[in-house]
C-alpha cells in the first residue's frame, strides 16, 4: 500500500499538511529564521516511534486485561557530530505506573510491538542501534 | 547531542507530548478503537521527512535569491505486505510553481538537503530505497 503526505509551504520556513483530517504545521525556530508556528521536523521521527509503539502496547495490554494507572513512552536519541546530523542510536523507555502490574505481560506487549507490529521501529532498527528499557513505578 | 520525546498516554489509544512548546496528539482511528484525537503515528515519519527537506530547500533557495510562488513537498512511501508493515521505499517529489525558475538552482538545493543537511533523509536512506523527483509548474 502506498501512503502519501503532501506538505505546502506557507511562509518563511513554515509548512502545513493535513493528516487524517488533522492540520499539522512544521516550522523552524525564530532564531533559525522561522516563526515557530509548529515543532521542528526531525524530532517528529521520535514522536512517530513513541506513538506507534505506545498504541501497540496499550492495545495489547488491554487484550490481556492489564490497565496501568499511567503510561509514558520516552524516546531518547543520539545525534551524530558530522553532517547531516542524524540519529544513530535510540532508546525507548516504557514507563508504567500502577500497583501489582504483571511484569511478564508488560514485557510481552513490548516485545510484540517491537517484533511484530510497530512499523516505525521496523524501519529505524535497520538504520540505528535500538534498545528498550522498562520502568515500573508502584 | 541527545534529543528526548516523552509521550503520555491520555485515554484509550491517544498519546500526547509537548514538542518545542507545541502540543502534539497521536491517536488511532475510531474503527481501530481510538478516538481520532490526532493523526496516526506511522505517517508522521513521512511528515518529518517532508518538513525537514522542505525547510532545507526553502532556506537554501532564499540564500540563492530564488523565491517560488508556491512549493510543495510530497512524500510517497510503499508499505511491506508482511508484518510489521513498514516503509521500504520512498519518493520525495519537490513541486515548485513560478515563472522562469532556475532549474539548476532548484536541483542544487535539493541535492544539498539530501546529502548535507537533512537528518531525517540520512536515517531513512539507510533503511529504504529513496528517490527524488522535481516538478516545475509555470
PDB file of C-alpha atoms in Angstrom:
ATOM      1  CA  UNK A   1       0.000   0.000   0.000  1.00  0.00           C
ATOM      2  CA  UNK A   2       1.193   3.496  -0.846  1.00  0.00           C
ATOM      3  CA  UNK A   3       0.938   6.296   1.703  1.00  0.00           C
ATOM      4  CA  UNK A   4       1.249   9.944   0.760  1.00  0.00           C
ATOM      5  CA  UNK A   5       1.963  13.171   2.615  1.00  0.00           C
ATOM      6  CA  UNK A   6       1.705  16.492   0.765  1.00  0.00           C
ATOM      7  CA  UNK A   7       3.191  19.462   2.641  1.00  0.00           C
ATOM      8  CA  UNK A   8       2.585  23.013   1.443  1.00  0.00           C
ATOM      9  CA  UNK A   9       4.968  25.826   2.124  1.00  0.00           C
ATOM     10  CA  UNK A  10       3.037  28.557   3.972  1.00  0.00           C
ATOM     11  CA  UNK A  11       5.538  31.348   4.615  1.00  0.00           C
ATOM     12  CA  UNK A  12       9.179  31.813   5.638  1.00  0.00           C
ATOM     13  CA  UNK A  13      10.097  28.307   6.828  1.00  0.00           C
ATOM     14  CA  UNK A  14       6.654  27.009   7.814  1.00  0.00           C
ATOM     15  CA  UNK A  15       4.956  24.049   6.113  1.00  0.00           C
ATOM     16  CA  UNK A  16       1.492  22.623   6.613  1.00  0.00           C
ATOM     17  CA  UNK A  17      -0.254  19.370   5.819  1.00  0.00           C
ATOM     18  CA  UNK A  18      -3.460  17.539   6.578  1.00  0.00           C
ATOM     19  CA  UNK A  19      -3.012  14.184   8.287  1.00  0.00           C
ATOM     20  CA  UNK A  20      -6.116  12.055   8.757  1.00  0.00           C
ATOM     21  CA  UNK A  21      -8.174  15.263   8.998  1.00  0.00           C
ATOM     22  CA  UNK A  22      -5.795  16.965  11.451  1.00  0.00           C
ATOM     23  CA  UNK A  23      -3.755  20.019  10.461  1.00  0.00           C
ATOM     24  CA  UNK A  24      -0.057  19.561  11.179  1.00  0.00           C
ATOM     25  CA  UNK A  25       2.328  22.512  10.954  1.00  0.00           C
ATOM     26  CA  UNK A  26       6.111  22.249  10.953  1.00  0.00           C
ATOM     27  CA  UNK A  27       8.355  25.260  11.388  1.00  0.00           C
ATOM     28  CA  UNK A  28      11.849  26.379  12.315  1.00  0.00           C
ATOM     29  CA  UNK A  29      12.575  28.351  15.475  1.00  0.00           C
ATOM     30  CA  UNK A  30      12.661  32.147  15.383  1.00  0.00           C
ATOM     31  CA  UNK A  31      16.452  32.064  15.945  1.00  0.00           C
ATOM     32  CA  UNK A  32      16.781  29.964  12.773  1.00  0.00           C
ATOM     33  CA  UNK A  33      14.660  32.332  10.703  1.00  0.00           C
ATOM     34  CA  UNK A  34      11.308  30.620  11.196  1.00  0.00           C
ATOM     35  CA  UNK A  35       8.168  31.758  13.019  1.00  0.00           C
ATOM     36  CA  UNK A  36       7.820  28.795  15.418  1.00  0.00           C
ATOM     37  CA  UNK A  37       4.284  28.035  14.174  1.00  0.00           C
ATOM     38  CA  UNK A  38       4.864  24.337  14.870  1.00  0.00           C
ATOM     39  CA  UNK A  39       7.519  21.888  16.060  1.00  0.00           C
ATOM     40  CA  UNK A  40      10.827  21.123  14.319  1.00  0.00           C
ATOM     41  CA  UNK A  41      10.629  18.208  11.880  1.00  0.00           C
ATOM     42  CA  UNK A  42      13.484  15.918  12.945  1.00  0.00           C
ATOM     43  CA  UNK A  43      12.201  15.263  16.450  1.00  0.00           C
ATOM     44  CA  UNK A  44       8.894  14.182  14.863  1.00  0.00           C
ATOM     45  CA  UNK A  45      10.745  10.977  13.996  1.00  0.00           C
ATOM     46  CA  UNK A  46      10.878  10.232  17.718  1.00  0.00           C
ATOM     47  CA  UNK A  47       7.216  11.175  18.225  1.00  0.00           C
ATOM     48  CA  UNK A  48       6.264   8.776  15.421  1.00  0.00           C
ATOM     49  CA  UNK A  49       8.180   5.990  17.163  1.00  0.00           C
ATOM     50  CA  UNK A  50       6.806   6.714  20.649  1.00  0.00           C
ATOM     51  CA  UNK A  51       3.225   6.988  19.366  1.00  0.00           C
ATOM     52  CA  UNK A  52       3.464   3.845  17.235  1.00  0.00           C
ATOM     53  CA  UNK A  53       4.825   1.538  19.912  1.00  0.00           C
ATOM     54  CA  UNK A  54       2.742   3.228  22.643  1.00  0.00           C
ATOM     55  CA  UNK A  55      -0.519   2.486  20.823  1.00  0.00           C
ATOM     56  CA  UNK A  56       0.574  -1.120  20.207  1.00  0.00           C
ATOM     57  CA  UNK A  57       1.476  -1.716  23.830  1.00  0.00           C
ATOM     58  CA  UNK A  58      -1.700  -0.211  25.298  1.00  0.00           C
ATOM     59  CA  UNK A  59      -3.815  -2.200  22.820  1.00  0.00           C
ATOM     60  CA  UNK A  60      -2.052  -5.493  23.586  1.00  0.00           C
ATOM     61  CA  UNK A  61      -2.278  -4.860  27.332  1.00  0.00           C
ATOM     62  CA  UNK A  62      -5.997  -4.134  27.023  1.00  0.00           C
ATOM     63  CA  UNK A  63      -6.472  -7.549  25.414  1.00  0.00           C
ATOM     64  CA  UNK A  64      -4.521  -9.035  28.363  1.00  0.00           C
ATOM     65  CA  UNK A  65      -6.847  -7.133  30.777  1.00  0.00           C
ATOM     66  CA  UNK A  66      -3.909  -5.117  32.082  1.00  0.00           C
ATOM     67  CA  UNK A  67      -4.631  -1.409  32.616  1.00  0.00           C
ATOM     68  CA  UNK A  68      -1.855   0.744  34.086  1.00  0.00           C
ATOM     69  CA  UNK A  69      -2.725   3.873  36.081  1.00  0.00           C
ATOM     70  CA  UNK A  70      -0.353   5.868  33.892  1.00  0.00           C
ATOM     71  CA  UNK A  71       1.898   5.057  30.951  1.00  0.00           C
ATOM     72  CA  UNK A  72       4.630   7.063  29.238  1.00  0.00           C
ATOM     73  CA  UNK A  73       6.808   6.249  26.269  1.00  0.00           C
ATOM     74  CA  UNK A  74      10.069   8.163  26.370  1.00  0.00           C
ATOM     75  CA  UNK A  75      12.400   8.064  23.378  1.00  0.00           C
ATOM     76  CA  UNK A  76      15.978   9.285  23.773  1.00  0.00           C
ATOM     77  CA  UNK A  77      18.050   9.554  20.617  1.00  0.00           C
ATOM     78  CA  UNK A  78      21.668  10.450  19.949  1.00  0.00           C
ATOM     79  CA  UNK A  79      22.680  12.690  17.068  1.00  0.00           C
ATOM     80  CA  UNK A  80      25.885  12.320  15.073  1.00  0.00           C
ATOM     81  CA  UNK A  81      28.509  15.086  15.255  1.00  0.00           C
ATOM     82  CA  UNK A  82      29.033  15.169  11.486  1.00  0.00           C
ATOM     83  CA  UNK A  83      26.627  16.500   8.864  1.00  0.00           C
ATOM     84  CA  UNK A  84      23.941  15.622   8.085  1.00  0.00           C
ATOM     85  CA  UNK A  85      23.393  15.391  11.849  1.00  0.00           C
ATOM     86  CA  UNK A  86      21.167  12.382  12.288  1.00  0.00           C
ATOM     87  CA  UNK A  87      20.097   9.870  14.902  1.00  0.00           C
ATOM     88  CA  UNK A  88      22.324   6.807  15.083  1.00  0.00           C
ATOM     89  CA  UNK A  89      21.075   5.375  18.366  1.00  0.00           C
ATOM     90  CA  UNK A  90      17.745   5.379  20.192  1.00  0.00           C
ATOM     91  CA  UNK A  91      16.410   4.055  23.462  1.00  0.00           C
ATOM     92  CA  UNK A  92      12.712   3.517  24.117  1.00  0.00           C
ATOM     93  CA  UNK A  93      11.767   3.702  27.785  1.00  0.00           C
ATOM     94  CA  UNK A  94       8.365   2.252  28.643  1.00  0.00           C
ATOM     95  CA  UNK A  95       7.316   3.710  31.975  1.00  0.00           C
ATOM     96  CA  UNK A  96       4.276   2.216  33.704  1.00  0.00           C
ATOM     97  CA  UNK A  97       2.607   3.325  36.908  1.00  0.00           C
ATOM     98  CA  UNK A  98       0.353   1.020  38.866  1.00  0.00           C
ATOM     99  CA  UNK A  99       0.124  -1.452  41.750  1.00  0.00           C
ATOM    100  CA  UNK A 100       0.924  -5.136  41.138  1.00  0.00           C
ATOM    101  CA  UNK A 101       1.400  -4.747  37.390  1.00  0.00           C
ATOM    102  CA  UNK A 102       2.388  -8.120  35.845  1.00  0.00           C
ATOM    103  CA  UNK A 103       5.925  -7.507  34.580  1.00  0.00           C
ATOM    104  CA  UNK A 104       5.863 -10.563  32.296  1.00  0.00           C
ATOM    105  CA  UNK A 105       2.807  -9.249  30.436  1.00  0.00           C
ATOM    106  CA  UNK A 106       4.267  -5.753  30.111  1.00  0.00           C
ATOM    107  CA  UNK A 107       7.445  -7.269  28.666  1.00  0.00           C
ATOM    108  CA  UNK A 108       5.482  -9.464  26.295  1.00  0.00           C
ATOM    109  CA  UNK A 109       3.496  -6.472  24.987  1.00  0.00           C
ATOM    110  CA  UNK A 110       6.726  -4.514  24.394  1.00  0.00           C
ATOM    111  CA  UNK A 111       8.324  -7.464  22.595  1.00  0.00           C
ATOM    112  CA  UNK A 112       5.273  -7.983  20.365  1.00  0.00           C
ATOM    113  CA  UNK A 113       5.232  -4.323  19.389  1.00  0.00           C
ATOM    114  CA  UNK A 114       8.946  -4.313  18.558  1.00  0.00           C
ATOM    115  CA  UNK A 115       8.965  -7.561  16.622  1.00  0.00           C
ATOM    116  CA  UNK A 116       5.527  -7.846  15.071  1.00  0.00           C
ATOM    117  CA  UNK A 117       3.526  -4.628  14.981  1.00  0.00           C
ATOM    118  CA  UNK A 118       5.412  -1.352  15.043  1.00  0.00           C
ATOM    119  CA  UNK A 119       6.241  -0.279  11.506  1.00  0.00           C
ATOM    120  CA  UNK A 120       8.235   2.731  12.677  1.00  0.00           C
ATOM    121  CA  UNK A 121      10.565   0.620  14.831  1.00  0.00           C
ATOM    122  CA  UNK A 122      10.983  -1.820  11.925  1.00  0.00           C
ATOM    123  CA  UNK A 123      12.480   0.960   9.784  1.00  0.00           C
ATOM    124  CA  UNK A 124      14.594   2.575  12.487  1.00  0.00           C
ATOM    125  CA  UNK A 125      16.085  -0.789  13.528  1.00  0.00           C
ATOM    126  CA  UNK A 126      17.639  -1.050  10.071  1.00  0.00           C
ATOM    127  CA  UNK A 127      19.266   2.355  10.442  1.00  0.00           C
ATOM    128  CA  UNK A 128      20.221   2.750  14.086  1.00  0.00           C
ATOM    129  CA  UNK A 129      21.083   0.931  17.288  1.00  0.00           C
ATOM    130  CA  UNK A 130      17.894   0.465  19.256  1.00  0.00           C
ATOM    131  CA  UNK A 131      17.349  -0.605  22.828  1.00  0.00           C
ATOM    132  CA  UNK A 132      14.404  -0.746  25.181  1.00  0.00           C
ATOM    133  CA  UNK A 133      14.002  -0.297  28.922  1.00  0.00           C
ATOM    134  CA  UNK A 134      11.061  -0.934  31.193  1.00  0.00           C
ATOM    135  CA  UNK A 135      10.326   1.130  34.308  1.00  0.00           C
ATOM    136  CA  UNK A 136       7.580   0.287  36.760  1.00  0.00           C
ATOM    137  CA  UNK A 137       6.509   2.813  39.370  1.00  0.00           C
ATOM    138  CA  UNK A 138       4.236   1.484  42.144  1.00  0.00           C
TER     139      UNK A 138
ATOM    140  CA  UNK B   1      23.534  15.649  21.403  1.00  0.00           C
ATOM    141  CA  UNK B   2      20.674  13.730  22.943  1.00  0.00           C
ATOM    142  CA  UNK B   3      17.095  14.528  21.997  1.00  0.00           C
ATOM    143  CA  UNK B   4      14.150  13.330  24.034  1.00  0.00           C
ATOM    144  CA  UNK B   5      10.427  12.912  23.442  1.00  0.00           C
ATOM    145  CA  UNK B   6       8.156  11.952  26.334  1.00  0.00           C
ATOM    146  CA  UNK B   7       4.650  10.869  25.319  1.00  0.00           C
ATOM    147  CA  UNK B   8       1.921  10.436  27.900  1.00  0.00           C
ATOM    148  CA  UNK B   9      -0.996   8.091  27.443  1.00  0.00           C
ATOM    149  CA  UNK B  10      -4.194  10.158  27.740  1.00  0.00           C
ATOM    150  CA  UNK B  11      -7.041   7.695  27.247  1.00  0.00           C
ATOM    151  CA  UNK B  12      -7.976   4.697  25.091  1.00  0.00           C
ATOM    152  CA  UNK B  13      -5.279   4.854  22.384  1.00  0.00           C
ATOM    153  CA  UNK B  14      -4.417   8.565  22.476  1.00  0.00           C
ATOM    154  CA  UNK B  15      -0.997   9.899  23.457  1.00  0.00           C
ATOM    155  CA  UNK B  16       0.190  13.467  23.910  1.00  0.00           C
ATOM    156  CA  UNK B  17       3.528  15.227  24.041  1.00  0.00           C
ATOM    157  CA  UNK B  18       4.949  18.718  24.030  1.00  0.00           C
ATOM    158  CA  UNK B  19       7.293  19.454  21.131  1.00  0.00           C
ATOM    159  CA  UNK B  20       9.110  22.777  21.214  1.00  0.00           C
ATOM    160  CA  UNK B  21       6.147  24.288  23.077  1.00  0.00           C
ATOM    161  CA  UNK B  22       3.527  22.796  20.735  1.00  0.00           C
ATOM    162  CA  UNK B  23       1.106  20.111  21.880  1.00  0.00           C
ATOM    163  CA  UNK B  24       1.151  17.069  19.596  1.00  0.00           C
ATOM    164  CA  UNK B  25      -1.517  14.373  19.924  1.00  0.00           C
ATOM    165  CA  UNK B  26      -1.355  10.963  18.270  1.00  0.00           C
ATOM    166  CA  UNK B  27      -4.322   8.631  18.151  1.00  0.00           C
ATOM    167  CA  UNK B  28      -5.808   5.634  16.383  1.00  0.00           C
ATOM    168  CA  UNK B  29      -8.915   5.888  14.218  1.00  0.00           C
ATOM    169  CA  UNK B  30     -12.342   5.209  15.720  1.00  0.00           C
ATOM    170  CA  UNK B  31     -12.584   1.987  13.665  1.00  0.00           C
ATOM    171  CA  UNK B  32      -9.382   0.777  15.354  1.00  0.00           C
ATOM    172  CA  UNK B  33     -10.638   1.580  18.848  1.00  0.00           C
ATOM    173  CA  UNK B  34      -9.195   5.078  19.150  1.00  0.00           C
ATOM    174  CA  UNK B  35     -10.918   8.457  19.374  1.00  0.00           C
ATOM    175  CA  UNK B  36      -9.194  10.143  16.381  1.00  0.00           C
ATOM    176  CA  UNK B  37      -7.913  12.998  18.571  1.00  0.00           C
ATOM    177  CA  UNK B  38      -4.822  13.281  16.351  1.00  0.00           C
ATOM    178  CA  UNK B  39      -3.152  11.681  13.334  1.00  0.00           C
ATOM    179  CA  UNK B  40      -1.810   8.117  13.122  1.00  0.00           C
ATOM    180  CA  UNK B  41       1.854   7.803  14.122  1.00  0.00           C
ATOM    181  CA  UNK B  42       3.432   5.942  11.203  1.00  0.00           C
ATOM    182  CA  UNK B  43       2.634   8.552   8.575  1.00  0.00           C
ATOM    183  CA  UNK B  44       4.336  11.118  10.827  1.00  0.00           C
ATOM    184  CA  UNK B  45       7.581   9.568   9.569  1.00  0.00           C
ATOM    185  CA  UNK B  46       6.735  10.987   6.142  1.00  0.00           C
ATOM    186  CA  UNK B  47       5.751  14.377   7.572  1.00  0.00           C
ATOM    187  CA  UNK B  48       9.105  14.531   9.369  1.00  0.00           C
ATOM    188  CA  UNK B  49      10.894  13.866   6.078  1.00  0.00           C
ATOM    189  CA  UNK B  50       8.838  16.340   4.034  1.00  0.00           C
ATOM    190  CA  UNK B  51       9.200  19.072   6.659  1.00  0.00           C
ATOM    191  CA  UNK B  52      12.915  18.509   7.124  1.00  0.00           C
ATOM    192  CA  UNK B  53      13.899  18.629   3.479  1.00  0.00           C
ATOM    193  CA  UNK B  54      11.295  21.325   2.700  1.00  0.00           C
ATOM    194  CA  UNK B  55      12.781  23.708   5.267  1.00  0.00           C
ATOM    195  CA  UNK B  56      16.309  22.999   3.951  1.00  0.00           C
ATOM    196  CA  UNK B  57      15.343  23.666   0.343  1.00  0.00           C
ATOM    197  CA  UNK B  58      13.439  26.889   1.018  1.00  0.00           C
ATOM    198  CA  UNK B  59      16.316  28.156   3.171  1.00  0.00           C
ATOM    199  CA  UNK B  60      18.972  27.338   0.555  1.00  0.00           C
ATOM    200  CA  UNK B  61      16.866  28.882  -2.217  1.00  0.00           C
ATOM    201  CA  UNK B  62      16.413  32.040  -0.160  1.00  0.00           C
ATOM    202  CA  UNK B  63      20.207  32.358   0.059  1.00  0.00           C
ATOM    203  CA  UNK B  64      20.301  31.933  -3.733  1.00  0.00           C
ATOM    204  CA  UNK B  65      17.634  34.695  -4.058  1.00  0.00           C
ATOM    205  CA  UNK B  66      15.186  32.226  -5.580  1.00  0.00           C
ATOM    206  CA  UNK B  67      11.613  32.530  -4.308  1.00  0.00           C
ATOM    207  CA  UNK B  68       8.978  30.244  -5.842  1.00  0.00           C
ATOM    208  CA  UNK B  69       5.314  31.322  -5.928  1.00  0.00           C
ATOM    209  CA  UNK B  70       4.347  28.038  -4.333  1.00  0.00           C
ATOM    210  CA  UNK B  71       6.235  24.982  -3.121  1.00  0.00           C
ATOM    211  CA  UNK B  72       5.053  21.545  -2.054  1.00  0.00           C
ATOM    212  CA  UNK B  73       6.961  18.539  -0.804  1.00  0.00           C
ATOM    213  CA  UNK B  74       5.090  15.322  -1.483  1.00  0.00           C
ATOM    214  CA  UNK B  75       6.363  12.072   0.004  1.00  0.00           C
ATOM    215  CA  UNK B  76       5.007   8.773  -1.310  1.00  0.00           C
ATOM    216  CA  UNK B  77       6.014   5.647   0.562  1.00  0.00           C
ATOM    217  CA  UNK B  78       5.389   1.956  -0.028  1.00  0.00           C
ATOM    218  CA  UNK B  79       4.490  -0.390   2.797  1.00  0.00           C
ATOM    219  CA  UNK B  80       5.571  -4.037   3.007  1.00  0.00           C
ATOM    220  CA  UNK B  81       2.911  -6.751   2.841  1.00  0.00           C
ATOM    221  CA  UNK B  82       4.355  -8.682   5.773  1.00  0.00           C
ATOM    222  CA  UNK B  83       4.275  -7.683   9.446  1.00  0.00           C
ATOM    223  CA  UNK B  84       5.455  -5.414  10.851  1.00  0.00           C
ATOM    224  CA  UNK B  85       4.140  -3.438   7.883  1.00  0.00           C
ATOM    225  CA  UNK B  86       6.748  -0.791   7.265  1.00  0.00           C
ATOM    226  CA  UNK B  87       8.005   1.543   4.573  1.00  0.00           C
ATOM    227  CA  UNK B  88      10.676   0.026   2.351  1.00  0.00           C
ATOM    228  CA  UNK B  89      10.663   2.638  -0.417  1.00  0.00           C
ATOM    229  CA  UNK B  90      10.003   6.380  -0.556  1.00  0.00           C
ATOM    230  CA  UNK B  91       9.885   9.046  -3.235  1.00  0.00           C
ATOM    231  CA  UNK B  92      10.196  12.737  -2.483  1.00  0.00           C
ATOM    232  CA  UNK B  93       8.550  14.974  -5.072  1.00  0.00           C
ATOM    233  CA  UNK B  94       9.592  18.631  -4.940  1.00  0.00           C
ATOM    234  CA  UNK B  95       6.916  20.644  -6.714  1.00  0.00           C
ATOM    235  CA  UNK B  96       7.643  24.287  -7.453  1.00  0.00           C
ATOM    236  CA  UNK B  97       5.360  26.866  -9.006  1.00  0.00           C
ATOM    237  CA  UNK B  98       6.723  30.026 -10.597  1.00  0.00           C
ATOM    238  CA  UNK B  99       7.810  31.692 -13.809  1.00  0.00           C
ATOM    239  CA  UNK B 100      11.395  31.243 -15.045  1.00  0.00           C
ATOM    240  CA  UNK B 101      12.572  29.343 -12.003  1.00  0.00           C
ATOM    241  CA  UNK B 102      16.254  28.355 -12.424  1.00  0.00           C
ATOM    242  CA  UNK B 103      16.149  24.554 -12.581  1.00  0.00           C
ATOM    243  CA  UNK B 104      19.857  24.196 -11.822  1.00  0.00           C
ATOM    244  CA  UNK B 105      19.485  26.073  -8.534  1.00  0.00           C
ATOM    245  CA  UNK B 106      16.400  24.102  -7.541  1.00  0.00           C
ATOM    246  CA  UNK B 107      18.310  20.880  -8.209  1.00  0.00           C
ATOM    247  CA  UNK B 108      21.315  22.085  -6.273  1.00  0.00           C
ATOM    248  CA  UNK B 109      19.179  22.955  -3.240  1.00  0.00           C
ATOM    249  CA  UNK B 110      17.549  19.502  -3.321  1.00  0.00           C
ATOM    250  CA  UNK B 111      20.945  17.791  -3.622  1.00  0.00           C
ATOM    251  CA  UNK B 112      22.401  19.795  -0.712  1.00  0.00           C
ATOM    252  CA  UNK B 113      19.457  18.916   1.517  1.00  0.00           C
ATOM    253  CA  UNK B 114      19.710  15.211   0.698  1.00  0.00           C
ATOM    254  CA  UNK B 115      23.473  14.953   1.039  1.00  0.00           C
ATOM    255  CA  UNK B 116      24.439  17.526   3.638  1.00  0.00           C
ATOM    256  CA  UNK B 117      21.584  18.839   5.746  1.00  0.00           C
ATOM    257  CA  UNK B 118      18.527  16.656   6.174  1.00  0.00           C
ATOM    258  CA  UNK B 119      18.972  14.407   9.192  1.00  0.00           C
ATOM    259  CA  UNK B 120      15.705  12.581   8.537  1.00  0.00           C
ATOM    260  CA  UNK B 121      16.689  11.586   4.985  1.00  0.00           C
ATOM    261  CA  UNK B 122      20.097  10.455   6.306  1.00  0.00           C
ATOM    262  CA  UNK B 123      18.401   7.864   8.534  1.00  0.00           C
ATOM    263  CA  UNK B 124      15.776   6.734   6.035  1.00  0.00           C
ATOM    264  CA  UNK B 125      18.381   6.263   3.287  1.00  0.00           C
ATOM    265  CA  UNK B 126      19.993   3.561   5.423  1.00  0.00           C
ATOM    266  CA  UNK B 127      16.698   1.711   5.746  1.00  0.00           C
ATOM    267  CA  UNK B 128      14.838   2.173   2.478  1.00  0.00           C
ATOM    268  CA  UNK B 129      15.179   2.889  -1.227  1.00  0.00           C
ATOM    269  CA  UNK B 130      14.873   6.617  -1.727  1.00  0.00           C
ATOM    270  CA  UNK B 131      14.390   8.635  -4.880  1.00  0.00           C
ATOM    271  CA  UNK B 132      13.605  12.248  -5.669  1.00  0.00           C
ATOM    272  CA  UNK B 133      11.684  13.965  -8.448  1.00  0.00           C
ATOM    273  CA  UNK B 134      11.404  17.609  -9.355  1.00  0.00           C
ATOM    274  CA  UNK B 135       8.259  19.158 -10.859  1.00  0.00           C
ATOM    275  CA  UNK B 136       8.088  22.705 -12.084  1.00  0.00           C
ATOM    276  CA  UNK B 137       4.732  24.313 -12.859  1.00  0.00           C
ATOM    277  CA  UNK B 138       4.874  27.634 -14.706  1.00  0.00           C
TER     278      UNK B 138
END
